[in-house]
Short mmCIF file of C-alpha atoms in Angstrom, two decimals:
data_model
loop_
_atom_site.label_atom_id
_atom_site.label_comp_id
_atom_site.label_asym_id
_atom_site.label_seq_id
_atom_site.Cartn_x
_atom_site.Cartn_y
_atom_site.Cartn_z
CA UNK V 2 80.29 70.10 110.13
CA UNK V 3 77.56 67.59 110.58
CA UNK V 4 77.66 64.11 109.05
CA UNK V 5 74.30 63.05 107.96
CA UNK V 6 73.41 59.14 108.86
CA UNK V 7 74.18 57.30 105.36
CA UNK V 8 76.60 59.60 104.42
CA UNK V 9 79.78 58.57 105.96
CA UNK V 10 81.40 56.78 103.16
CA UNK V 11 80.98 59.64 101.32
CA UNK V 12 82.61 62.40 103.57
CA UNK V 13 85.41 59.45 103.49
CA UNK V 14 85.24 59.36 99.72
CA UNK V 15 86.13 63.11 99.38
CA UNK V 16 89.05 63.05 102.46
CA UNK V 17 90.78 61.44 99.14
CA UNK V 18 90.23 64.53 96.94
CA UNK V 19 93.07 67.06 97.80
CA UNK V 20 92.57 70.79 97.14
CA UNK V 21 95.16 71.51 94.12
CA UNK V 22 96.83 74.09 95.75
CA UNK V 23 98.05 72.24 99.49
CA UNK V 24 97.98 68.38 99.31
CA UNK V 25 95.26 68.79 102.01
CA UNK V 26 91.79 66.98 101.13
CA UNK V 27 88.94 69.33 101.08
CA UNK V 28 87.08 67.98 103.94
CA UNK V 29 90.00 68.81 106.26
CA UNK V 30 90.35 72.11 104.43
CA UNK V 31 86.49 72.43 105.94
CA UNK V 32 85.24 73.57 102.35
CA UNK V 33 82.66 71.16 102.47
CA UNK V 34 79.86 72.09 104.27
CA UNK V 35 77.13 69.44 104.28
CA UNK V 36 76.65 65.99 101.94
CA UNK V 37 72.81 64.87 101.89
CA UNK V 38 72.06 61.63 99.97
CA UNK V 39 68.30 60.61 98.79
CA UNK V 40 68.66 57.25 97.21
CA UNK V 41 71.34 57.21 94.78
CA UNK V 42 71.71 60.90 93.95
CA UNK V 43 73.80 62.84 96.52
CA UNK V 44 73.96 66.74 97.50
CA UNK V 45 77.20 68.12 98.17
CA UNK V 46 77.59 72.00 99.60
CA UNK V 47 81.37 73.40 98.98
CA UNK V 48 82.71 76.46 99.00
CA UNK V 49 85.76 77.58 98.33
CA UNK V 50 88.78 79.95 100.07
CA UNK V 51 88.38 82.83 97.15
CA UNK V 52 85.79 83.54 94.96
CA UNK V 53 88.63 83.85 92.41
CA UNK V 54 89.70 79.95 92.99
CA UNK V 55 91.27 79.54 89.70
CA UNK V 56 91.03 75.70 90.41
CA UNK V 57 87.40 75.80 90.85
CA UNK V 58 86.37 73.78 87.90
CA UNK V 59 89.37 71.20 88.57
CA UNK V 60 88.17 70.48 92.11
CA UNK V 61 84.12 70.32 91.15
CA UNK V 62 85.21 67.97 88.50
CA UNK V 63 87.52 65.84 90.99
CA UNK V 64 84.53 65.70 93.71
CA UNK V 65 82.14 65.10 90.97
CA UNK V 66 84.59 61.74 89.58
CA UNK V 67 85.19 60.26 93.10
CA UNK V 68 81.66 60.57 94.35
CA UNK V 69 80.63 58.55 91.32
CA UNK V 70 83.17 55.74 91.68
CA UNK V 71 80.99 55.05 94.84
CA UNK V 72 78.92 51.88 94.28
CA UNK V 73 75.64 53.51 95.70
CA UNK V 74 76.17 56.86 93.75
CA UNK V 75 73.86 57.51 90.33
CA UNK V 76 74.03 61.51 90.64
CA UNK V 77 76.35 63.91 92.01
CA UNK V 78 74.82 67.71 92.56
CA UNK V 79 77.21 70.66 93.74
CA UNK V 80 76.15 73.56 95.25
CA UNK V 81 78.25 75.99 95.43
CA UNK V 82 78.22 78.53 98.76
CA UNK V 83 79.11 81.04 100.02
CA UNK V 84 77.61 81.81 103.35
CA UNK V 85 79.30 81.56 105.81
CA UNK V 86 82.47 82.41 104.39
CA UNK V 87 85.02 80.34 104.81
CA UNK V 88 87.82 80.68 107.60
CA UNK V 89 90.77 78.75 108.53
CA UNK V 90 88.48 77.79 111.75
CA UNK V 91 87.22 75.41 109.58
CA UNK V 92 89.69 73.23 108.92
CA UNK V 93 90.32 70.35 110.94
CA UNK V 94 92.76 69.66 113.35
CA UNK V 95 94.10 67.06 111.13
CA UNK V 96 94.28 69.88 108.11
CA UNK V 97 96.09 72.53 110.43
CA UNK V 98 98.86 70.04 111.47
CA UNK V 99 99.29 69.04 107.40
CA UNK V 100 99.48 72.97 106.72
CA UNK V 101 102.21 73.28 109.70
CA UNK V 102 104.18 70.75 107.84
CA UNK V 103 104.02 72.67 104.47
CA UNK V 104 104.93 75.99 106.43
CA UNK V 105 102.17 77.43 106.79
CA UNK V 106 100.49 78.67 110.01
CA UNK V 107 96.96 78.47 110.48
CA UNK M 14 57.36 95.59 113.54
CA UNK M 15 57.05 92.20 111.09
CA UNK M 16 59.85 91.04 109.06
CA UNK M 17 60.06 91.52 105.64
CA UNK M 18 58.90 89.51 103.14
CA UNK M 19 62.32 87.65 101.51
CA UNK M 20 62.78 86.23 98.38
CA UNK M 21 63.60 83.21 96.90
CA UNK M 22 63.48 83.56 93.30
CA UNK M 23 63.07 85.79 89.95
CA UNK M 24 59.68 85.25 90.29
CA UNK M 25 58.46 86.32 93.18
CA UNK M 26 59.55 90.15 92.75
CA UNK M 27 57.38 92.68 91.26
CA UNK M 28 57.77 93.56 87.34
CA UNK M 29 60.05 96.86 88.57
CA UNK M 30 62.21 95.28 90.90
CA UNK M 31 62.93 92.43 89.27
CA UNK M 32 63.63 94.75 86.04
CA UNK M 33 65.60 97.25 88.76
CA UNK M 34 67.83 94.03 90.48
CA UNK M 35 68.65 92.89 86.52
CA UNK M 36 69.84 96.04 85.96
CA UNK M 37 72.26 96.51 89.14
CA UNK M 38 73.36 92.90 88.90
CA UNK M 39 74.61 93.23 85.41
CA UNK M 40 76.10 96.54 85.90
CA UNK M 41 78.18 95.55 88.98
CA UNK M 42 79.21 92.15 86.88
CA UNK M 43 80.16 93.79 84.32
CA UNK M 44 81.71 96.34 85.59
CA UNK M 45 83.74 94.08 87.67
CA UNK M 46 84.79 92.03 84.95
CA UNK M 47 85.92 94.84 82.96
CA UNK M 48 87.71 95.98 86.24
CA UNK M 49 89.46 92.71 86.71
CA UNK M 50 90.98 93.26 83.43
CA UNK M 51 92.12 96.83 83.90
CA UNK M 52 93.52 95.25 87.10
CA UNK M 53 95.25 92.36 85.11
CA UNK M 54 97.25 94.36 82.49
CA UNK M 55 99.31 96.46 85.37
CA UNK M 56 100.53 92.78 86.93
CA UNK M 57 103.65 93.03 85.43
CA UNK M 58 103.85 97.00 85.42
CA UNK M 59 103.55 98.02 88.64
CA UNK M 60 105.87 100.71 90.62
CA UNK M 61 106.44 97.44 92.85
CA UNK M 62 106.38 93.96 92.79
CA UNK M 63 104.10 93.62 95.45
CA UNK M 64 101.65 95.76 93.76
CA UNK M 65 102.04 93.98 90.80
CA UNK M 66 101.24 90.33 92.88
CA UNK M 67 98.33 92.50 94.35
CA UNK M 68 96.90 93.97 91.22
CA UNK M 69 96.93 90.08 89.96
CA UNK M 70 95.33 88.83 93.05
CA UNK M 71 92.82 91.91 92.54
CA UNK M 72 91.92 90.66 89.27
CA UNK M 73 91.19 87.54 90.60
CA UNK M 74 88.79 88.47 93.37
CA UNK M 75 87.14 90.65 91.05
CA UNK M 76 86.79 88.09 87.98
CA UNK M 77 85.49 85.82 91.26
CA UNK M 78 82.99 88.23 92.00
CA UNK M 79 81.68 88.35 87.77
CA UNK M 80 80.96 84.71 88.00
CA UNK M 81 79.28 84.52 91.43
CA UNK M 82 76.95 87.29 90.10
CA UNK M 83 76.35 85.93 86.75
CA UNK M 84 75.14 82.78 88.33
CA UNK M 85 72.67 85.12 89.62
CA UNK M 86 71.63 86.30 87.03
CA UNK M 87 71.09 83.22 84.82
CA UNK M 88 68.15 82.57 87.04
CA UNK M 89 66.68 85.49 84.99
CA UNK M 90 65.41 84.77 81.94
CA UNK M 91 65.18 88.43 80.42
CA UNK M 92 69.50 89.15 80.33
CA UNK M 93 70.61 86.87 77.01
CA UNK M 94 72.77 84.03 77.09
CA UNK M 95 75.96 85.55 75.97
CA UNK M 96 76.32 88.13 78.87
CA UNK M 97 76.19 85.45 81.95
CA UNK M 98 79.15 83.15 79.87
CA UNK M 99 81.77 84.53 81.19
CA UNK M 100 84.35 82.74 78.81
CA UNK M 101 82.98 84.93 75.84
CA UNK M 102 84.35 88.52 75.46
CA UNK M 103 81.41 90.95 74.14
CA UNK M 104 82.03 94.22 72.51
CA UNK M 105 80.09 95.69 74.93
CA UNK M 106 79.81 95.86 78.30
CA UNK M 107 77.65 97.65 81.07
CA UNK M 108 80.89 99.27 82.36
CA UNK M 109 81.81 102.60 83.10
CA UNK M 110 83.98 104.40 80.06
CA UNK M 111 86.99 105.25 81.87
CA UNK M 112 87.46 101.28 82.31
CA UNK M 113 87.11 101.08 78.23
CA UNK M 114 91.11 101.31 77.28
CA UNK M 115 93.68 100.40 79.90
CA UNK M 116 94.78 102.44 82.34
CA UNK M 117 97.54 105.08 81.32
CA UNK M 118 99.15 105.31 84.34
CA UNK M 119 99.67 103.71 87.70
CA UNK M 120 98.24 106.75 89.00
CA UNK M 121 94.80 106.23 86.94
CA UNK M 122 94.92 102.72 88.66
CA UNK M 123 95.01 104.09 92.16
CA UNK M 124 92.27 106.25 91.53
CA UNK M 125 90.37 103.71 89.80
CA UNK M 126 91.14 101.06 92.63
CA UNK M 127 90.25 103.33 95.38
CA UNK M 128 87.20 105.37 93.88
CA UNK M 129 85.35 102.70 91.40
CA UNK M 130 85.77 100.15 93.33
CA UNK M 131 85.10 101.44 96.40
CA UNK M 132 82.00 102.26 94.97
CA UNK M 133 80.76 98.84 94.01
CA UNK M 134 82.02 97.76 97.57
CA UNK M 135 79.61 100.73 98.83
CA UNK M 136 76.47 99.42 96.74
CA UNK M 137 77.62 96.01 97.50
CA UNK M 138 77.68 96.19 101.41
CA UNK M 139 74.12 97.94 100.92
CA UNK M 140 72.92 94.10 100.12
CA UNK M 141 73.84 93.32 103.04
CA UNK M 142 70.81 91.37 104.77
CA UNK M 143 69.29 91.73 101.28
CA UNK M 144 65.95 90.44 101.36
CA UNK M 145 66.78 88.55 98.27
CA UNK M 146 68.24 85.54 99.39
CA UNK M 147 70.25 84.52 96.82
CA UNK M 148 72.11 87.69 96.19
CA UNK M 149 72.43 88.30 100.53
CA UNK M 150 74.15 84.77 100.63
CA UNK M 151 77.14 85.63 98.37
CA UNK M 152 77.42 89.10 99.59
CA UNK M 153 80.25 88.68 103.28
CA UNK M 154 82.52 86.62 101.26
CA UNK M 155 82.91 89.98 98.95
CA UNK M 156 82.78 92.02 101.31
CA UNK M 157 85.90 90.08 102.85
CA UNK M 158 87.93 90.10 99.69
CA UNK M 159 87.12 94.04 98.77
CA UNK M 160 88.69 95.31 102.07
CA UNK M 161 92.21 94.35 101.28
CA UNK M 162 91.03 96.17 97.51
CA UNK M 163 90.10 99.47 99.36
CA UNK M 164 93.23 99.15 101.96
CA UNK M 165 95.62 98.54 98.85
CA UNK M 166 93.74 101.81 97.37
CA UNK M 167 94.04 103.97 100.60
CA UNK M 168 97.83 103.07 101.51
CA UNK M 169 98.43 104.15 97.37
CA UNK M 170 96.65 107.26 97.81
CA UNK M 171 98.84 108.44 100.57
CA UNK M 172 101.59 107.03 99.38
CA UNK M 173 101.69 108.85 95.93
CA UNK M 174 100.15 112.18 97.65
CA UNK M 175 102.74 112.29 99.63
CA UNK M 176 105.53 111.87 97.32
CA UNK M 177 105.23 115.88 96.15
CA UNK M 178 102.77 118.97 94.86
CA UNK M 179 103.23 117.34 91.20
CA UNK M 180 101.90 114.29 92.16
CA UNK M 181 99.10 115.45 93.76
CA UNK M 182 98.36 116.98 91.11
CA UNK M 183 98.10 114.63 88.92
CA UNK M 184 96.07 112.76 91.14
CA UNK M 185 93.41 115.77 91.22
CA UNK M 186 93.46 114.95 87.68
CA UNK M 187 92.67 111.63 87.84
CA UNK M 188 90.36 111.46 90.50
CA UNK M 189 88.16 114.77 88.02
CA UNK M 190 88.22 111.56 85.46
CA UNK M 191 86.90 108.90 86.96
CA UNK M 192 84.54 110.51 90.59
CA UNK M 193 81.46 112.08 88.35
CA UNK M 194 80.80 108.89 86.45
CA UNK M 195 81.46 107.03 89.39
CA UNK M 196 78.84 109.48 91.32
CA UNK M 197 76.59 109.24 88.60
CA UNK M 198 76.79 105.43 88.42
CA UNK M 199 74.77 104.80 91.77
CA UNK M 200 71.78 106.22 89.89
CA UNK M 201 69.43 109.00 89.60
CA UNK M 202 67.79 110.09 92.72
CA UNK M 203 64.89 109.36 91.38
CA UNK M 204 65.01 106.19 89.73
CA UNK M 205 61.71 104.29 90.49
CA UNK M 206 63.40 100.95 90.27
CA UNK M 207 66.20 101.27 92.85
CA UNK M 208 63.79 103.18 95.09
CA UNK M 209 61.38 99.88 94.60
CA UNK M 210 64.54 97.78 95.91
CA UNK M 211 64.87 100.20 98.70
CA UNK M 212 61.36 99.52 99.71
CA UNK M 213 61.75 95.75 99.06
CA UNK M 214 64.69 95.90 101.73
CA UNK M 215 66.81 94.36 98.78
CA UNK M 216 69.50 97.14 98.82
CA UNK M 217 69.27 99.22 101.81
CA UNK M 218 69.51 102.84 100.87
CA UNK M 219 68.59 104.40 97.58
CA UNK M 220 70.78 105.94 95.08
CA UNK M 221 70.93 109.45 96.56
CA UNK M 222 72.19 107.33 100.22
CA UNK M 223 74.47 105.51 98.28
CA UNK M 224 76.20 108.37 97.28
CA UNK M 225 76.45 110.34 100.36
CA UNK M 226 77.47 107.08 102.37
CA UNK M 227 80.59 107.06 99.77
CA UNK M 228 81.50 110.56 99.52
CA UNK M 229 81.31 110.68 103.46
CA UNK M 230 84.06 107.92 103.22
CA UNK M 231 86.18 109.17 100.06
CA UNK M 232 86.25 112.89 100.38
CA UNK M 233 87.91 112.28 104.41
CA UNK M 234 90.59 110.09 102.51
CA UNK M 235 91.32 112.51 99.67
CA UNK M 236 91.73 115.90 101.59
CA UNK M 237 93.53 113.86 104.42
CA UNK M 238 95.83 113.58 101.56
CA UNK M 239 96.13 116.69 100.14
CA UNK M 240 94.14 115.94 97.63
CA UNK M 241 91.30 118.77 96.62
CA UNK M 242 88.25 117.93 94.01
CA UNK M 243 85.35 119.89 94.41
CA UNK M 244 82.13 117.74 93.28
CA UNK M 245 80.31 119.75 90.83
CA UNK M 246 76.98 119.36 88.59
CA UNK M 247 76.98 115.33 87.50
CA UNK M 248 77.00 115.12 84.16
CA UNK M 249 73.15 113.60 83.60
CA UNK M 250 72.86 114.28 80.17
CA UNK M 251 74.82 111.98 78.97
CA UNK M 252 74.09 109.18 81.57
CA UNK M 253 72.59 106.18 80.44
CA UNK M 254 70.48 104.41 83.02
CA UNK M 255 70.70 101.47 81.42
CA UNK M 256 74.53 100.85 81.02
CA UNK M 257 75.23 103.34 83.84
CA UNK M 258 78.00 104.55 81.51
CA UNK M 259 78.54 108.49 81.02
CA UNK M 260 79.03 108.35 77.13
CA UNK M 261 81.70 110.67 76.16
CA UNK M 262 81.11 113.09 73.41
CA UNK M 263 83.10 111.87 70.18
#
């Protein structure tokens, strides 16, 4: 995971938006995989753990909202991929130790 | 050697292998989403609870799969509107007929888990590397989910041939319903469009590969089970290359 220069606030912005399933925000969950910004619209790539997510839509909609409450935000776009897949290498340490608390070993 | 050329969009394939990829896209989404259904009404009947939490979480991967691919295809103009919404049920459906009425038995779903679908996992690891890049991007994360499909399949197989002669019998009979359609589904050997994809490095083997690649991993399985099916003359005739459905005389 790379955080692009001007894009900070936004990778902060979505540590608030929690996958539905674990009250673990999808940035520590590592499901996003880049945020580019050109002006005032923004470029998000997520995937997600299953290509079945049956929250799929509720957690496009939720990045979609909080991206837009920020002040320098006109346009949200989401792609949605799938290469590389996702692992549980890609969470952060910070996700893993949330997951350990819910009872779940990663 | 030089690399081949990939692609990026619709339009920068040829008139037969973009006609050729419609056709094998829409097939394997439908199919799958037909599948995922078949899957979905044994969630609460299964032998086992387990199975019947797997069969669910089958569905789900597969109904996954159906709108990964769909996206796909919406970048083609040519397939209508109503096929890539996957929200809208349509009367029909480029599926095979055995999925068209829910399965009978649990035994029917075995066979159907381990043979069907481990032929779309077959002719979906063949995009592996696809040259198209759109359709090679979404391609390891279904990989990953199908193997816990085909184990769930293999562990059944044994399980049930194992239990006696009757059952294994009855498995012989449901493996005679559902392998030549399933054999036939890959294509004809001859099929200009999937041996244009072939070519194009968008699938990697034609249909003829495709089918002894499978049947070099099924038959192993089945007589390592006990169970004995002989693969005959395909039934061609009534093969539509279009749906890849075997219509069944009335």
């Amino acid at each position: 995971m790379t955080v692009r220069e001007g894009t900070e606030h936004l990778w902060s912005a979505l540590k608030e938006v929690n996958d539905p399933e674990f009250p673990i925000s999808l940035v520590d969950m590592g499901l996003v995989y880049d945020i580019r910004r050109e002006g005032g619209r923004v470029e998000v790539d997520l995937t997600f753990t299953a290509m079945g997510c049956p929250a799929m839509e509720f957690i496009l909609e939720d990045v979609r909202e909080r991206l837009l409450q920020e002040p320098d935000v006109d346009e949200v776009h989401i792609n949605i991929v799938w290469s590389p897949p996702w692992t549980a290498d890609r969470m952060t340490e910070e996700g893993r130790e949330q997951m350990r608390m819910w009872g779940v070993v990663v | 050697m030089s690399e081949p050329r990939r692609f990026q969009s619709p339009d920068e394939l040829d008139a037969d292998a973009r006609q050729a990829l419609v056709n094998l896209l829409w097939a394997i989404a439908d199919s799958k989403v037909v599948l995922g259904r078949r899957y979905a009404e044994w969630a609460n009947r299964a032998p086992v609870l387990e199975s019947g939490v797997a069969a669910a979480a089958m569905s789900q991967a597969e109904l996954g799969h159906t709108r990964a691919l769909y996206m796909l295809l919406r970048a083609f103009p040519e397939v209508p509107a109503d096929v890539t919404d996957e929200e809208q049920f349509r009367d029909h459906y480029n599926a095979p007929s055995f999925l068209d009425e829910f399965l009978p038995t649990w035994v029917d779903f075995v066979v159907v888990n381990l043979i069907f679908d481990g032929a779309l996992t077959e002719v979906i690891r063949a995009m592996r590397g696809s040259t198209y890049e759109p359709l090679a991007q979404r391609i390891d994360k279904m990989l990953e989910e199908e193997r816990f499909h085909q184990m769930h399949g293999r562990d059944w197989l044994r399980r049930l041939a194992g239990q006696s002669e009757e059952a294994r019998a009855e498995l012989e009979e449901a493996v005679r319903r559902v392998l030549p359609e399933t054999l036939c589904w890959f294509g004809p050997d001859d099929d200009q469009g999937a041996l244009a994809l072939k070519r194009l490095g968008i699938v990697d083997a034609t249909p003829a590969e495709l089918r002894e690649r499978f049947l070099g991993w099924l038959m192993p399985l089945l007589g390592q089970a006990g169970v004995h099916v002989a693969v005959g003359a395909l039934p061609w005739e009534q093969y539509d290359p279009v749906t890849r459905r075997v219509e069944q005389a009335a």
